[in-house]
């Protein structure tokens, strides 16, 4: 319950803390995994975010069936943006 409340309040750190606690007590729900995936992504922990989205899908999360593919698309976009940023930084260093 605390993990859900934290998620609703956009308190992503506590969503993860309470979610981890729930998981250790064997409280596994598709919603919990999804909320943790979103929270990890919001905090920049993309490896654990992927875990959360995958676990939500494996557990039968149906509210957002494209959650994992959408996450993968965002990760692809981030990688492209990071690659472009590095390229521009390299170019700027070369010109100065």
PDB file of C-alpha atoms in Angstrom:
ATOM      1  CA  UNK A   1       0.000   0.000   0.000  1.00  0.00           C
ATOM      2  CA  UNK A   2       2.790   2.452   0.857  1.00  0.00           C
ATOM      3  CA  UNK A   3       4.483   1.825  -2.494  1.00  0.00           C
ATOM      4  CA  UNK A   4       1.252   2.642  -4.322  1.00  0.00           C
ATOM      5  CA  UNK A   5       0.741   5.802  -2.275  1.00  0.00           C
ATOM      6  CA  UNK A   6       4.306   6.918  -2.953  1.00  0.00           C
ATOM      7  CA  UNK A   7       3.869   6.267  -6.673  1.00  0.00           C
ATOM      8  CA  UNK A   8       0.658   8.294  -6.767  1.00  0.00           C
ATOM      9  CA  UNK A   9       2.532  11.145  -5.048  1.00  0.00           C
ATOM     10  CA  UNK A  10       5.337  10.816  -7.650  1.00  0.00           C
ATOM     11  CA  UNK A  11       7.727   9.978  -4.830  1.00  0.00           C
ATOM     12  CA  UNK A  12       9.747   7.561  -6.932  1.00  0.00           C
ATOM     13  CA  UNK A  13      12.463   6.926  -4.373  1.00  0.00           C
ATOM     14  CA  UNK A  14       9.976   5.735  -1.771  1.00  0.00           C
ATOM     15  CA  UNK A  15       8.035   3.763  -4.361  1.00  0.00           C
ATOM     16  CA  UNK A  16      11.183   1.694  -4.811  1.00  0.00           C
ATOM     17  CA  UNK A  17      11.966   1.458  -1.104  1.00  0.00           C
ATOM     18  CA  UNK A  18       8.453   0.329  -0.218  1.00  0.00           C
ATOM     19  CA  UNK A  19       8.235  -1.811  -3.328  1.00  0.00           C
ATOM     20  CA  UNK A  20      11.423  -3.675  -2.410  1.00  0.00           C
ATOM     21  CA  UNK A  21      10.011  -4.253   1.049  1.00  0.00           C
ATOM     22  CA  UNK A  22       6.784  -5.633  -0.415  1.00  0.00           C
ATOM     23  CA  UNK A  23       8.713  -7.947  -2.725  1.00  0.00           C
ATOM     24  CA  UNK A  24      10.750  -9.368   0.158  1.00  0.00           C
ATOM     25  CA  UNK A  25       7.445 -10.164   1.859  1.00  0.00           C
ATOM     26  CA  UNK A  26       6.371 -12.015  -1.296  1.00  0.00           C
ATOM     27  CA  UNK A  27       3.842  -9.383  -2.298  1.00  0.00           C
ATOM     28  CA  UNK A  28       4.282  -9.620  -6.063  1.00  0.00           C
ATOM     29  CA  UNK A  29       1.761  -7.864  -8.275  1.00  0.00           C
ATOM     30  CA  UNK A  30       1.992  -6.734 -11.882  1.00  0.00           C
ATOM     31  CA  UNK A  31       1.119  -3.187 -10.780  1.00  0.00           C
ATOM     32  CA  UNK A  32       3.945  -3.108  -8.245  1.00  0.00           C
ATOM     33  CA  UNK A  33       6.505  -4.173 -10.842  1.00  0.00           C
ATOM     34  CA  UNK A  34       5.192  -1.572 -13.280  1.00  0.00           C
ATOM     35  CA  UNK A  35       5.295   1.205 -10.672  1.00  0.00           C
ATOM     36  CA  UNK A  36       8.840   0.219  -9.773  1.00  0.00           C
ATOM     37  CA  UNK A  37       9.851   0.211 -13.448  1.00  0.00           C
ATOM     38  CA  UNK A  38       8.501   3.716 -13.914  1.00  0.00           C
ATOM     39  CA  UNK A  39      10.162   4.855 -10.686  1.00  0.00           C
ATOM     40  CA  UNK A  40      13.555   3.432 -11.630  1.00  0.00           C
ATOM     41  CA  UNK A  41      13.310   5.106 -15.023  1.00  0.00           C
ATOM     42  CA  UNK A  42      12.392   8.448 -13.453  1.00  0.00           C
ATOM     43  CA  UNK A  43      15.462   8.156 -11.211  1.00  0.00           C
ATOM     44  CA  UNK A  44      17.729   7.310 -14.146  1.00  0.00           C
ATOM     45  CA  UNK A  45      18.322   3.662 -13.211  1.00  0.00           C
ATOM     46  CA  UNK A  46      17.527   2.226 -16.611  1.00  0.00           C
ATOM     47  CA  UNK A  47      18.793  -1.294 -15.952  1.00  0.00           C
ATOM     48  CA  UNK A  48      16.433  -1.758 -13.018  1.00  0.00           C
ATOM     49  CA  UNK A  49      13.667   0.036 -14.903  1.00  0.00           C
ATOM     50  CA  UNK A  50      13.939  -2.595 -17.622  1.00  0.00           C
ATOM     51  CA  UNK A  51      13.732  -5.298 -14.956  1.00  0.00           C
ATOM     52  CA  UNK A  52      10.546  -3.738 -13.561  1.00  0.00           C
ATOM     53  CA  UNK A  53       8.869  -3.499 -16.957  1.00  0.00           C
ATOM     54  CA  UNK A  54       9.854  -7.062 -17.881  1.00  0.00           C
ATOM     55  CA  UNK A  55       8.576  -8.419 -14.571  1.00  0.00           C
ATOM     56  CA  UNK A  56       5.310  -6.502 -14.995  1.00  0.00           C
ATOM     57  CA  UNK A  57       4.816  -8.100 -18.411  1.00  0.00           C
ATOM     58  CA  UNK A  58       5.718 -11.577 -17.134  1.00  0.00           C
ATOM     59  CA  UNK A  59       3.269 -11.111 -14.263  1.00  0.00           C
ATOM     60  CA  UNK A  60       0.452 -10.251 -16.644  1.00  0.00           C
ATOM     61  CA  UNK A  61       0.348  -6.457 -16.458  1.00  0.00           C
ATOM     62  CA  UNK A  62      -2.457  -5.496 -18.842  1.00  0.00           C
ATOM     63  CA  UNK A  63      -3.171  -1.852 -18.090  1.00  0.00           C
ATOM     64  CA  UNK A  64      -0.418  -0.674 -20.429  1.00  0.00           C
ATOM     65  CA  UNK A  65       0.397  -3.600 -22.725  1.00  0.00           C
ATOM     66  CA  UNK A  66       2.971  -1.611 -24.626  1.00  0.00           C
ATOM     67  CA  UNK A  67       4.815  -0.393 -21.504  1.00  0.00           C
ATOM     68  CA  UNK A  68       7.970  -2.404 -22.174  1.00  0.00           C
ATOM     69  CA  UNK A  69       8.157  -1.667 -25.930  1.00  0.00           C
ATOM     70  CA  UNK A  70       7.586   2.023 -25.159  1.00  0.00           C
ATOM     71  CA  UNK A  71      10.386   1.890 -22.580  1.00  0.00           C
ATOM     72  CA  UNK A  72      12.702   0.269 -25.129  1.00  0.00           C
ATOM     73  CA  UNK A  73      11.863   3.012 -27.649  1.00  0.00           C
ATOM     74  CA  UNK A  74      12.681   5.702 -25.053  1.00  0.00           C
ATOM     75  CA  UNK A  75      16.002   3.998 -24.308  1.00  0.00           C
ATOM     76  CA  UNK A  76      16.839   3.882 -28.004  1.00  0.00           C
ATOM     77  CA  UNK A  77      16.042   7.593 -28.309  1.00  0.00           C
ATOM     78  CA  UNK A  78      18.193   8.396 -25.250  1.00  0.00           C
ATOM     79  CA  UNK A  79      21.118   6.481 -26.723  1.00  0.00           C
ATOM     80  CA  UNK A  80      20.803   8.355 -30.011  1.00  0.00           C
ATOM     81  CA  UNK A  81      20.643  11.691 -28.202  1.00  0.00           C
ATOM     82  CA  UNK A  82      23.663  10.777 -26.076  1.00  0.00           C
ATOM     83  CA  UNK A  83      25.611   9.759 -29.157  1.00  0.00           C
ATOM     84  CA  UNK A  84      24.752  13.066 -30.839  1.00  0.00           C
ATOM     85  CA  UNK A  85      25.701  15.020 -27.699  1.00  0.00           C
ATOM     86  CA  UNK A  86      29.098  13.319 -27.533  1.00  0.00           C
ATOM     87  CA  UNK A  87      29.678  13.959 -31.218  1.00  0.00           C
ATOM     88  CA  UNK A  88      28.937  17.664 -30.750  1.00  0.00           C
ATOM     89  CA  UNK A  89      31.169  17.866 -27.669  1.00  0.00           C
ATOM     90  CA  UNK A  90      34.012  16.284 -29.596  1.00  0.00           C
ATOM     91  CA  UNK A  91      33.469  18.720 -32.445  1.00  0.00           C
ATOM     92  CA  UNK A  92      33.432  21.688 -30.033  1.00  0.00           C
ATOM     93  CA  UNK A  93      36.660  20.558 -28.350  1.00  0.00           C
ATOM     94  CA  UNK A  94      38.307  20.203 -31.724  1.00  0.00           C
ATOM     95  CA  UNK A  95      37.263  23.741 -32.730  1.00  0.00           C
ATOM     96  CA  UNK A  96      38.558  25.395 -29.544  1.00  0.00           C
TER      97      UNK A  96
END
